[in-house]
Amino acid sequence: MTATAERATVPGPPSGLSARARRRSELTGRDVTVSAVLAVAAFVPAAALVWLTYEMAKQAYPAIVFNGWRFFTTKTFTLGNLYGGTPIVHHGYQAAHGAQYGVLPFLFGTVVSSAIAVVVAVPLSVGGALFLADRVPARLQGALGTFLEVLAGIPSVVFGLWGVFTFGPLMSRTGFKWLAALHIPWLSGSPGAGQGLLTASLVLAVMIIPIIASTTRELFRSVPPLTKEGAVALGLTPSETARHVTIPFVRTGILAATILGLGRALGETIAVLIISGNALNIYPHSIFDPFSTMAAGIAAILDGALTDSTGMALHALGEVGLVLLLVTLLANLGGRFLTRRFSVGGLPVGRGI
Amino acid sequence: MRRRRRFLDLTFWGLALLAFVCIALPSLSIVGSVIHQAVPVLGWSLFTQRTNALGIENAILGSLLLLVGVLVVAGTIGVAGGVYLAEFAPARLQRFLRFFSDVLAGMPSIVVGYIGYVTLVVAFHWGFSLLAAVVALSVLVLPYIVKTTEVSFRQVPTTLREAAAGLGLPRSKTVWRILLPPAASGVISGLIVALAISTGELAPLLFTAGFSDQNPTLQLLHHQVPYLTSVTFTDLALPGARAHATAAAAAAVSLAIVVILIAAGRLMTVRARRATRGMAL
């Protein structure tokens, strides 16, 4: 509907020329050349995306044929005996003796850690952004906003370093111990040194907070003052204004920012690899247990997979990567669909950092 | 009733304040703990010795070299693409290209690393090399540069384009002479953000750049490149307080580079705002 409205506002061509012909007649020869050169550059991201997806599918193909559905029903991912034994053959493809490729624990780790991260990050981001936008004097806003920018810029390996040496041990001595003492199923057990699912998820939350919070802050700032003043004139307290006017006004944008953060959490590699405890082939029995994700698993196993003379290990990791790619893509597209569905005003959405 | 609402109001803002503290504390804690852990090895030798002698000179040089590479490759392509989207592309093509660019921005970095390894390093026979690393990083930050360039050009008021067209200036000249000066600050701040992202990346480099105890050279192919995040990652897993301190020192240096870049980017954003302010009629 908006498309037709837009089209209607464009003034029609004056003398029966089509819009396209008119535009072309305005461009000089040099313009056309410049435009063509720039167009090539503009197509690079699209080409890169298609190329990445195609290569990923090509790399994964032998593993897809070799594994079949077992890929999604097995919980063991082992490269097998890389130095001896007769290679096993399945559907015409070879793999090392004893090799088994199952994605389930990785998939579980990715989905659960990202879900925890989003559940923790969204209220904190929205609350913090609201505080920053509504309650902090304008003079201080820039200075306090620096926290968000610094947080957004911290390299993920530094998050890993912090998680493993500072945050993890601190939490296992304090918060995790108290949580474990409540004896809630799956939330109990020994926190250990603080490496595991909960620590990694919380660090992921800290990593995606700047993405969600800085976008949300911009959105809160873009809410027209008149709307808020109306609410105040009706006798609403500041918190009621926030809850009934400001937040609903930008909820589509918050949703879009959340999806952006979710995408980052799903694909995060290095921080998770360092903090997760890197457990293969098992599901975490409690929230404090070591685990692994698809992204971290690829990074951890790739070195070993390179020594597989049948090459199937590399292809199997490719299949893991393809699943990760598809999950991320689905989250992105789902987010786009949702934002379009619930979109009210078409407010701008930033991109985190 | 009134007292209850006032109480709810206070609780709500108390919680919001708590949320903000939960955001601010980690960034303080991270910066503080990294510097604290790095203290034992801080000194000039860190910057004058290479990684085989407990310094990180080669890694710093390698990281800077990678940044220059990203600026050259992703910078030129990204800015050109952004200008095309903002000034030349037909509306439908714009939507199409923007969609692909957005999806590429969500690409997990390890996927880029994996594909970089199997294609650039192995299939193209580039080996672990500067070029493979720069291409992998560039793919990752390209969408950001395209986006910020496009937005910066769009922020220049249409009246300038109309005036230029009214004076008979060709479109390409309008872009170069009229639109670029006010848009430049925004474009540069986008480039700086892209560099900040590249400084902190490791996953795409893990299997494309390799590592070396030597200082990096300008050889594009077959020569491994040392870089900071790799030092942090490997030394972290080594036993011993000294290795951990070196890991933290490398982390502190990459953090410092990021902070400097962010500060520069912020300065540019302020300038950009000033450049376009008051231009619209």
XYZ file of C-alpha atoms in Angstrom:
634
model
C 0.000 0.000 0.000
C 2.799 2.353 0.855
C 4.423 1.523 -2.469
C 1.429 2.758 -4.432
C 1.274 5.877 -2.305
C 4.899 6.607 -3.080
C 4.425 6.041 -6.731
C 1.499 8.404 -6.800
C 3.531 11.265 -5.343
C 6.209 11.048 -8.020
C 5.293 13.625 -10.689
C 4.646 12.007 -14.039
C 6.942 12.540 -16.999
C 6.158 15.779 -18.787
C 6.047 14.701 -22.422
C 5.088 11.059 -22.529
C 8.641 9.896 -21.836
C 8.816 6.944 -19.468
C 10.466 7.707 -16.143
C 13.311 5.447 -17.115
C 13.972 7.132 -20.431
C 13.865 10.515 -18.791
C 16.387 9.480 -16.179
C 18.689 8.127 -18.830
C 18.460 11.301 -20.872
C 19.652 13.289 -17.887
C 22.843 11.275 -17.441
C 25.915 12.257 -19.418
C 28.191 9.618 -20.888
C 30.602 10.015 -18.033
C 27.796 9.625 -15.519
C 26.868 6.308 -17.065
C 30.470 5.087 -16.822
C 30.828 6.230 -13.196
C 27.483 4.721 -12.310
C 28.440 1.407 -13.913
C 31.736 1.235 -12.023
C 30.019 2.053 -8.732
C 27.307 -0.502 -9.490
C 29.945 -3.227 -9.716
C 31.080 -2.314 -6.195
C 27.487 -2.248 -4.968
C 26.981 -5.802 -6.150
C 30.009 -7.103 -4.213
C 28.156 -7.697 -0.904
C 25.377 -9.559 -2.713
C 27.933 -11.566 -4.670
C 29.867 -12.312 -1.486
C 26.719 -13.593 0.215
C 25.791 -15.832 -2.699
C 29.366 -17.077 -2.980
C 29.635 -17.852 0.750
C 26.333 -19.717 0.765
C 27.185 -21.623 -2.424
C 30.650 -22.620 -1.180
C 29.228 -23.678 2.152
C 26.649 -25.887 0.455
C 29.313 -27.307 -1.875
C 31.634 -28.113 1.024
C 28.838 -29.668 3.035
C 27.379 -31.736 0.185
C 29.527 -34.892 0.596
C 28.801 -34.863 4.330
C 25.073 -34.411 3.709
C 25.049 -37.494 1.485
C 27.306 -39.448 3.843
C 25.422 -38.592 7.036
C 21.845 -38.490 5.867
C 19.431 -37.934 8.748
C 21.912 -39.364 11.248
C 23.409 -35.880 11.349
C 20.344 -34.697 13.237
C 19.780 -37.816 15.346
C 23.297 -38.631 16.617
C 24.781 -36.843 19.562
C 28.367 -37.900 18.936
C 30.720 -35.862 16.800
C 33.992 -37.729 16.471
C 36.517 -37.603 13.700
C 37.345 -41.302 14.152
C 40.778 -42.849 13.822
C 42.691 -40.450 11.598
C 45.927 -42.462 11.597
C 44.866 -45.985 10.739
C 41.999 -48.414 10.287
C 40.040 -48.991 7.140
C 38.003 -45.994 6.078
C 34.272 -46.570 6.208
C 32.284 -46.044 3.032
C 28.709 -44.888 2.981
C 26.705 -43.813 -0.078
C 29.941 -43.698 -2.061
C 31.766 -41.345 0.285
C 34.693 -42.293 2.537
C 35.224 -41.287 6.127
C 37.844 -42.190 8.709
C 37.361 -45.415 10.656
C 34.925 -44.920 13.517
C 33.934 -41.433 12.429
C 30.507 -40.214 13.492
C 29.087 -36.792 12.856
C 26.127 -35.585 14.902
C 25.173 -31.940 15.282
C 22.623 -32.228 18.093
C 24.672 -31.143 21.153
C 26.123 -28.247 19.141
C 22.676 -27.187 17.978
C 21.350 -27.464 21.521
C 24.236 -25.384 22.890
C 23.810 -22.674 20.262
C 20.061 -22.331 20.712
C 20.017 -22.510 24.509
C 22.961 -20.153 25.117
C 21.594 -17.587 22.667
C 18.120 -17.843 24.156
C 19.434 -17.258 27.698
C 21.556 -14.378 26.425
C 18.582 -12.679 24.756
C 16.292 -13.213 27.749
C 18.888 -11.576 30.014
C 19.975 -8.853 27.602
C 16.621 -7.452 26.448
C 15.231 -6.228 29.808
C 18.627 -4.873 30.831
C 19.079 -3.076 27.513
C 15.602 -1.596 27.419
C 15.745 -0.564 31.081
C 19.209 0.905 30.788
C 18.406 2.712 27.551
C 15.209 4.107 29.026
C 17.094 5.353 32.065
C 19.748 6.915 29.864
C 17.261 8.588 27.529
C 14.637 9.709 30.056
C 16.269 10.187 33.412
C 19.820 11.346 32.757
C 20.433 15.094 32.186
C 21.406 15.869 28.588
C 24.880 16.994 29.666
C 25.703 13.584 31.133
C 24.102 11.509 28.388
C 27.104 11.628 26.119
C 29.512 10.650 28.871
C 27.381 7.772 30.152
C 26.672 6.617 26.610
C 30.409 5.979 26.322
C 29.923 2.775 28.333
C 27.781 1.419 25.522
C 30.269 2.384 22.846
C 33.200 0.877 24.720
C 31.233 -2.295 25.374
C 30.333 -2.531 21.684
C 33.959 -2.176 20.671
C 35.502 -4.742 23.016
C 36.998 -7.618 20.989
C 35.316 -10.963 21.620
C 38.602 -12.555 22.655
C 38.814 -9.938 25.422
C 35.329 -10.956 26.538
C 36.700 -14.490 26.659
C 39.683 -13.430 28.736
C 37.446 -11.543 31.139
C 34.945 -14.386 31.348
C 37.529 -17.011 32.137
C 39.732 -15.099 34.590
C 37.448 -12.524 36.209
C 33.729 -12.955 35.644
C 33.510 -16.770 35.745
C 35.440 -17.261 38.995
C 33.613 -14.334 40.613
C 30.197 -15.724 39.696
C 31.032 -19.271 40.746
C 32.040 -17.922 44.182
C 28.914 -15.806 44.559
C 25.827 -15.814 42.348
C 26.108 -19.333 40.974
C 26.653 -20.797 44.427
C 23.513 -19.113 45.721
C 21.560 -20.257 42.673
C 22.803 -23.835 43.097
C 21.774 -23.776 46.758
C 18.129 -23.371 45.689
C 18.193 -26.907 44.223
C 16.025 -26.122 41.240
C 16.299 -28.965 38.725
C 18.836 -28.208 35.942
C 19.838 -25.017 37.778
C 21.744 -26.911 40.447
C 25.045 -28.717 40.664
C 28.591 -27.561 41.128
C 29.514 -24.262 39.449
C 33.137 -25.425 39.299
C 35.618 -22.803 38.145
C 32.871 -20.891 36.428
C 33.318 -22.211 32.900
C 30.129 -23.462 31.381
C 26.740 -22.780 29.883
C 25.538 -20.089 32.284
C 28.783 -18.090 32.290
C 29.010 -18.224 28.507
C 25.365 -17.211 28.130
C 25.791 -14.271 30.507
C 28.921 -13.106 28.691
C 26.994 -13.426 25.411
C 24.307 -11.260 27.000
C 26.888 -8.612 27.873
C 28.162 -8.797 24.287
C 24.757 -8.198 22.694
C 23.580 -5.576 25.203
C 25.337 -2.692 23.386
C 23.701 -3.723 20.095
C 20.211 -3.728 21.591
C 20.711 -0.852 24.037
C 22.272 1.692 21.693
C 19.594 1.095 19.064
C 16.862 1.277 21.681
C 18.303 4.500 23.088
C 18.218 6.123 19.642
C 14.633 4.923 19.247
C 13.579 6.390 22.606
C 15.131 9.682 21.582
C 13.184 9.656 18.340
C 9.814 9.434 20.096
C 8.103 12.802 19.445
C 7.964 14.889 22.652
C 4.325 15.791 21.929
C 3.279 12.159 22.372
C 4.951 11.961 25.752
C 3.634 15.381 26.787
C 0.135 14.199 25.983
C 0.564 11.292 28.373
C 1.876 13.579 31.096
C -1.055 15.953 30.542
C -3.413 13.039 31.139
C -1.824 12.610 34.556
C 0.407 9.621 33.873
C 3.517 9.272 36.024
C 6.869 9.114 34.204
C 7.026 5.339 34.546
C 3.475 4.952 33.231
C 4.385 7.206 30.306
C 7.348 4.982 29.615
C 5.358 1.776 29.896
C 2.235 2.830 28.011
C 3.569 5.355 25.500
C 7.317 5.374 24.927
C 8.049 1.638 24.840
C 4.971 0.631 22.767
C 5.816 3.442 20.339
C 9.163 1.869 19.456
C 8.488 -1.810 20.104
C 9.043 -2.775 16.471
C 12.491 -1.226 16.578
C 13.287 -3.001 19.844
C 12.249 -6.281 18.253
C 14.479 -5.626 15.245
C 17.405 -4.763 17.506
C 16.796 -7.943 19.504
C 16.936 -10.032 16.347
C 20.214 -8.315 15.472
C 21.565 -9.229 18.902
C 20.281 -12.774 18.587
C 22.136 -13.110 15.289
C 25.350 -12.028 16.950
C 24.839 -14.452 19.853
C 24.116 -17.380 17.518
C 27.285 -16.799 15.536
C 29.671 -15.818 18.333
C 32.710 -18.051 18.221
C 35.759 -17.073 20.186
C 34.263 -15.899 23.485
C 32.126 -19.050 23.703
C 35.066 -21.234 22.708
C 37.100 -19.839 25.601
C 34.395 -19.813 28.270
C 32.225 -22.813 27.373
C 34.591 -25.444 28.743
C 34.328 -26.897 25.241
C 32.536 -30.154 26.007
C 31.887 -32.367 22.999
C 29.318 -35.132 22.539
C 27.300 -34.452 25.696
C 24.346 -32.356 26.699
C 24.950 -30.206 29.755
C 23.273 -31.919 32.739
C 23.010 -28.630 34.558
C 23.232 -24.988 33.598
C 26.759 -24.824 35.035
C 28.115 -27.687 32.899
C 30.541 -27.289 30.005
C 28.986 -27.309 26.550
C 29.755 -26.185 23.027
C 28.049 -24.348 20.193
C 28.143 -24.842 16.435
C 30.419 -21.847 15.888
C 32.782 -22.709 18.749
C 32.765 -26.366 17.716
C 33.892 -25.532 14.186
C 36.749 -23.406 15.494
C 37.764 -26.077 18.003
C 37.671 -29.076 15.658
C 38.840 -27.515 12.381
C 42.528 -27.961 13.221
C 42.085 -31.689 13.788
C 39.741 -32.055 10.818
C 42.471 -30.826 8.465
C 44.482 -33.985 9.142
C 41.678 -36.313 7.999
C 42.965 -37.845 4.771
C 39.451 -38.762 3.590
C 38.445 -35.104 3.870
C 35.074 -36.031 5.337
C 35.801 -34.350 8.680
C 36.191 -31.013 6.917
C 32.971 -31.584 4.984
C 31.142 -32.523 8.192
C 32.262 -29.263 9.779
C 31.027 -27.595 6.614
C 27.644 -29.164 7.253
C 27.709 -27.800 10.822
C 28.572 -24.401 9.353
C 25.730 -24.687 6.863
C 23.252 -25.421 9.658
C 24.612 -22.430 11.598
C 24.283 -20.282 8.488
C 20.693 -21.392 7.954
C 19.735 -20.869 11.605
C 21.191 -17.345 11.538
C 19.531 -16.632 8.206
C 16.168 -17.889 9.494
C 16.456 -15.718 12.617
C 17.223 -12.718 10.406
C 14.402 -13.340 7.969
C 11.984 -14.161 10.791
C 12.902 -10.889 12.459
C 12.334 -8.984 9.234
C 8.960 -10.638 8.777
C 7.939 -9.884 12.360
C 9.051 -6.271 12.198
C 7.164 -5.755 8.961
C 4.111 -7.447 10.440
C 4.059 -5.358 13.608
C 5.482 -2.250 12.089
C 3.444 0.844 12.824
C 5.371 3.937 11.970
C 8.420 2.786 10.079
C 10.903 4.214 12.559
C 14.579 3.963 11.682
C 16.572 1.118 13.165
C 20.272 1.468 13.863
C 22.786 -1.303 13.677
C 24.386 -1.439 17.114
C 28.000 -0.431 16.861
C -3.816 5.277 45.380
C -1.529 8.188 44.714
C 1.086 6.836 47.114
C 0.940 3.444 45.414
C 1.554 5.004 42.015
C 4.446 7.054 43.308
C 5.901 3.880 44.828
C 5.510 2.003 41.528
C 7.131 4.903 39.736
C 10.139 4.856 42.037
C 10.436 1.062 41.770
C 10.316 1.249 37.995
C 13.086 3.830 37.759
C 15.058 2.004 40.423
C 14.975 -1.092 38.252
C 15.934 0.955 35.197
C 18.885 2.395 37.111
C 19.862 -1.121 38.161
C 19.735 -2.215 34.515
C 21.987 0.669 33.554
C 24.437 -0.247 36.307
C 24.416 -3.836 35.003
C 25.472 -2.432 31.626
C 28.093 -0.021 32.938
C 29.758 -2.377 35.425
C 30.958 -5.015 32.929
C 32.636 -2.454 30.700
C 34.458 -0.990 33.718
C 35.304 -4.461 34.982
C 36.603 -5.652 31.604
C 38.856 -2.652 31.033
C 40.036 -2.726 34.638
C 40.755 -6.449 34.812
C 42.561 -6.528 31.472
C 44.864 -3.677 32.468
C 45.353 -5.154 35.939
C 46.369 -8.532 34.505
C 48.675 -6.921 31.958
C 50.646 -4.920 34.543
C 53.446 -7.516 35.111
C 54.590 -7.368 31.494
C 53.890 -3.722 30.681
C 57.080 -1.975 29.608
C 59.013 -0.941 26.561
C 60.200 -4.468 25.838
C 56.585 -5.364 25.075
C 56.721 -3.048 22.071
C 60.295 -3.693 20.981
C 60.471 -7.494 21.348
C 58.703 -10.017 19.165
C 56.459 -12.842 20.384
C 59.406 -15.254 20.600
C 60.958 -12.939 23.209
C 57.897 -12.131 25.318
C 56.999 -8.987 23.372
C 54.169 -8.353 20.945
C 55.829 -5.999 18.464
C 55.180 -8.265 15.456
C 51.531 -8.738 16.453
C 50.945 -4.990 16.744
C 52.533 -4.364 13.351
C 50.547 -7.232 11.834
C 47.262 -5.942 13.230
C 47.961 -2.458 11.865
C 48.878 -3.946 8.493
C 45.582 -5.846 8.416
C 43.751 -2.597 9.187
C 45.442 -0.869 6.254
C 44.487 -3.812 4.040
C 40.853 -3.669 5.147
C 40.804 0.083 4.567
C 42.073 -0.410 1.011
C 39.862 -3.347 0.024
C 36.631 -2.954 2.004
C 36.996 0.840 2.130
C 37.051 1.418 -1.622
C 34.436 -1.206 -2.474
C 32.159 -0.266 0.408
C 32.215 3.483 -0.191
C 31.686 3.048 -3.924
C 28.798 0.670 -3.293
C 27.234 2.999 -0.744
C 27.445 5.967 -3.132
C 25.800 3.892 -5.849
C 22.952 2.879 -3.536
C 22.345 6.438 -2.357
C 22.758 8.355 -5.619
C 22.428 6.145 -8.687
C 20.532 2.926 -8.040
C 16.883 2.587 -9.111
C 14.550 2.083 -6.134
C 13.874 -1.605 -6.714
C 17.559 -2.457 -7.095
C 18.275 -0.475 -3.933
C 15.883 -2.607 -1.935
C 17.333 -5.784 -3.422
C 20.969 -4.886 -2.750
C 20.242 -3.539 0.713
C 18.560 -6.797 1.632
C 21.609 -8.831 0.601
C 23.928 -6.456 2.402
C 21.871 -6.707 5.589
C 21.848 -10.485 5.465
C 25.615 -10.519 4.890
C 26.002 -8.353 8.005
C 24.456 -11.185 10.007
C 26.856 -13.796 8.634
C 28.600 -15.675 11.476
C 32.279 -14.811 11.357
C 33.407 -18.436 11.712
C 31.576 -19.252 8.471
C 33.622 -16.570 6.739
C 36.740 -18.073 8.322
C 35.861 -21.600 7.195
C 35.094 -20.579 3.622
C 38.188 -18.375 3.598
C 40.241 -21.401 4.554
C 38.810 -23.921 2.086
C 38.719 -21.518 -0.854
C 41.343 -18.785 -0.492
C 43.966 -20.676 1.493
C 43.589 -24.148 -0.018
C 41.772 -24.020 -3.362
C 43.380 -20.784 -4.575
C 46.777 -21.827 -3.159
C 47.234 -18.501 -1.378
C 48.365 -20.213 1.812
C 47.961 -18.528 5.183
C 48.553 -15.005 3.987
C 47.892 -11.306 4.252
C 45.598 -11.283 1.228
C 43.428 -14.165 2.476
C 43.106 -12.493 5.884
C 42.258 -9.099 4.407
C 39.630 -10.558 2.061
C 37.999 -12.506 4.910
C 37.895 -9.430 7.149
C 36.655 -7.252 4.305
C 33.693 -9.508 3.586
C 32.755 -9.167 7.222
C 32.877 -5.362 7.491
C 31.734 -4.495 3.964
C 28.030 -4.235 4.884
C 28.797 -1.702 7.638
C 30.738 0.533 5.266
C 28.085 0.332 2.546
C 25.395 1.182 5.094
C 27.134 4.154 6.718
C 28.181 5.593 3.355
C 24.652 5.307 2.019
C 23.179 6.920 5.127
C 25.740 9.758 5.112
C 24.933 10.616 1.504
C 21.198 10.436 2.148
C 21.569 12.900 5.006
C 22.773 15.571 2.582
C 19.636 17.618 1.792
C 18.004 17.050 -1.592
C 18.039 20.801 -2.225
C 21.786 20.571 -2.912
C 21.183 17.973 -5.623
C 18.397 20.048 -7.123
C 20.543 23.172 -7.124
C 23.422 21.306 -8.775
C 21.084 19.847 -11.392
C 19.616 23.306 -11.945
C 23.079 24.626 -12.727
C 23.576 21.836 -15.227
C 26.181 19.892 -13.278
C 26.476 16.239 -14.378
C 25.436 13.709 -11.741
C 28.921 12.286 -11.189
C 30.342 15.753 -10.661
C 27.530 16.590 -8.253
C 28.433 13.566 -6.168
C 32.139 14.369 -6.163
C 32.077 18.174 -5.731
C 28.805 18.951 -3.961
C 27.690 15.917 -1.974
C 30.995 14.393 -0.916
C 32.284 17.296 1.240
C 29.300 17.343 3.639
C 29.019 13.529 3.586
C 32.748 12.861 4.069
C 32.777 12.999 7.874
C 29.985 10.464 8.103
C 31.674 8.183 5.586
C 34.967 8.376 7.478
C 33.300 7.641 10.809
C 31.766 4.544 9.217
C 35.177 3.459 7.977
C 36.583 3.934 11.462
C 33.872 1.764 12.994
C 34.687 -0.910 10.423
C 38.343 -0.727 11.449
C 37.361 -1.034 15.115
C 35.395 -4.187 14.286
C 38.308 -5.638 12.315
C 40.730 -4.978 15.168
C 38.734 -7.211 17.461
C 37.963 -10.047 15.055
C 39.640 -13.406 15.436
C 37.348 -16.115 14.056
C 37.785 -15.156 10.376
C 41.552 -14.813 10.823
C 42.167 -18.022 12.760
C 42.363 -20.103 9.589
C 43.347 -17.470 7.021
C 46.134 -15.375 8.535
C 48.139 -17.994 10.394
C 50.755 -16.625 12.756
C 54.427 -15.854 12.728
C 57.103 -14.811 15.180
C 58.623 -12.577 12.527
C 57.540 -9.047 11.796
C 54.950 -8.997 8.998
C 56.100 -8.186 5.477
C 54.208 -6.651 2.589
C 54.163 -10.026 0.801
C 50.537 -10.632 -0.142
C 50.689 -14.406 -0.514
C 52.233 -17.354 1.332
C 53.522 -15.285 4.246
C 51.742 -15.712 7.567
C 50.673 -12.613 9.448
C 50.871 -12.237 13.247
C 48.106 -10.227 14.896
C 47.040 -9.195 18.389
C 43.860 -11.168 19.027
C 45.680 -14.380 18.138
C 48.330 -13.676 20.796
C 45.578 -13.265 23.395
C 43.830 -16.430 22.259
C 46.893 -18.701 22.248
C 48.620 -17.345 25.353
C 45.365 -17.606 27.284
C 45.440 -21.374 26.903
C 49.115 -21.690 27.861
C 50.014 -22.478 31.457
C 51.831 -19.915 33.547
C 51.178 -16.420 34.850
C 53.615 -14.870 32.389
C 51.707 -16.176 29.364
C 48.433 -14.998 30.843
C 49.916 -11.556 31.431
C 51.096 -11.418 27.816
C 47.606 -12.448 26.689
C 46.160 -9.608 28.750
C 48.766 -7.168 27.411
C 47.859 -8.030 23.813
C 44.193 -7.650 24.768
C 44.930 -4.267 26.363
C 46.715 -3.042 23.242
C 43.888 -4.139 20.922
C 41.449 -2.527 23.337
C 43.479 0.691 23.227
C 43.412 0.663 19.411
C 39.643 0.147 19.464
C 39.104 2.958 21.985
C 41.254 5.364 19.951
C 39.309 4.426 16.807
C 35.961 4.877 18.583
C 37.040 8.294 19.895
C 38.148 9.347 16.413
C 34.887 8.059 14.958
C 32.915 10.023 17.499
C 34.811 13.206 16.654
C 33.963 12.580 13.009
C 30.290 12.021 13.796
C 30.151 15.368 15.589
C 31.799 17.025 12.596
C 29.396 15.258 10.249
C 26.420 16.564 12.171
C 27.860 20.058 12.044
C 28.551 19.772 8.301
C 24.949 19.025 7.338
C 23.271 21.166 9.975
C 21.378 24.148 8.580
C 21.687 22.972 5.001
C 18.075 22.019 4.503
C 15.806 24.819 3.445
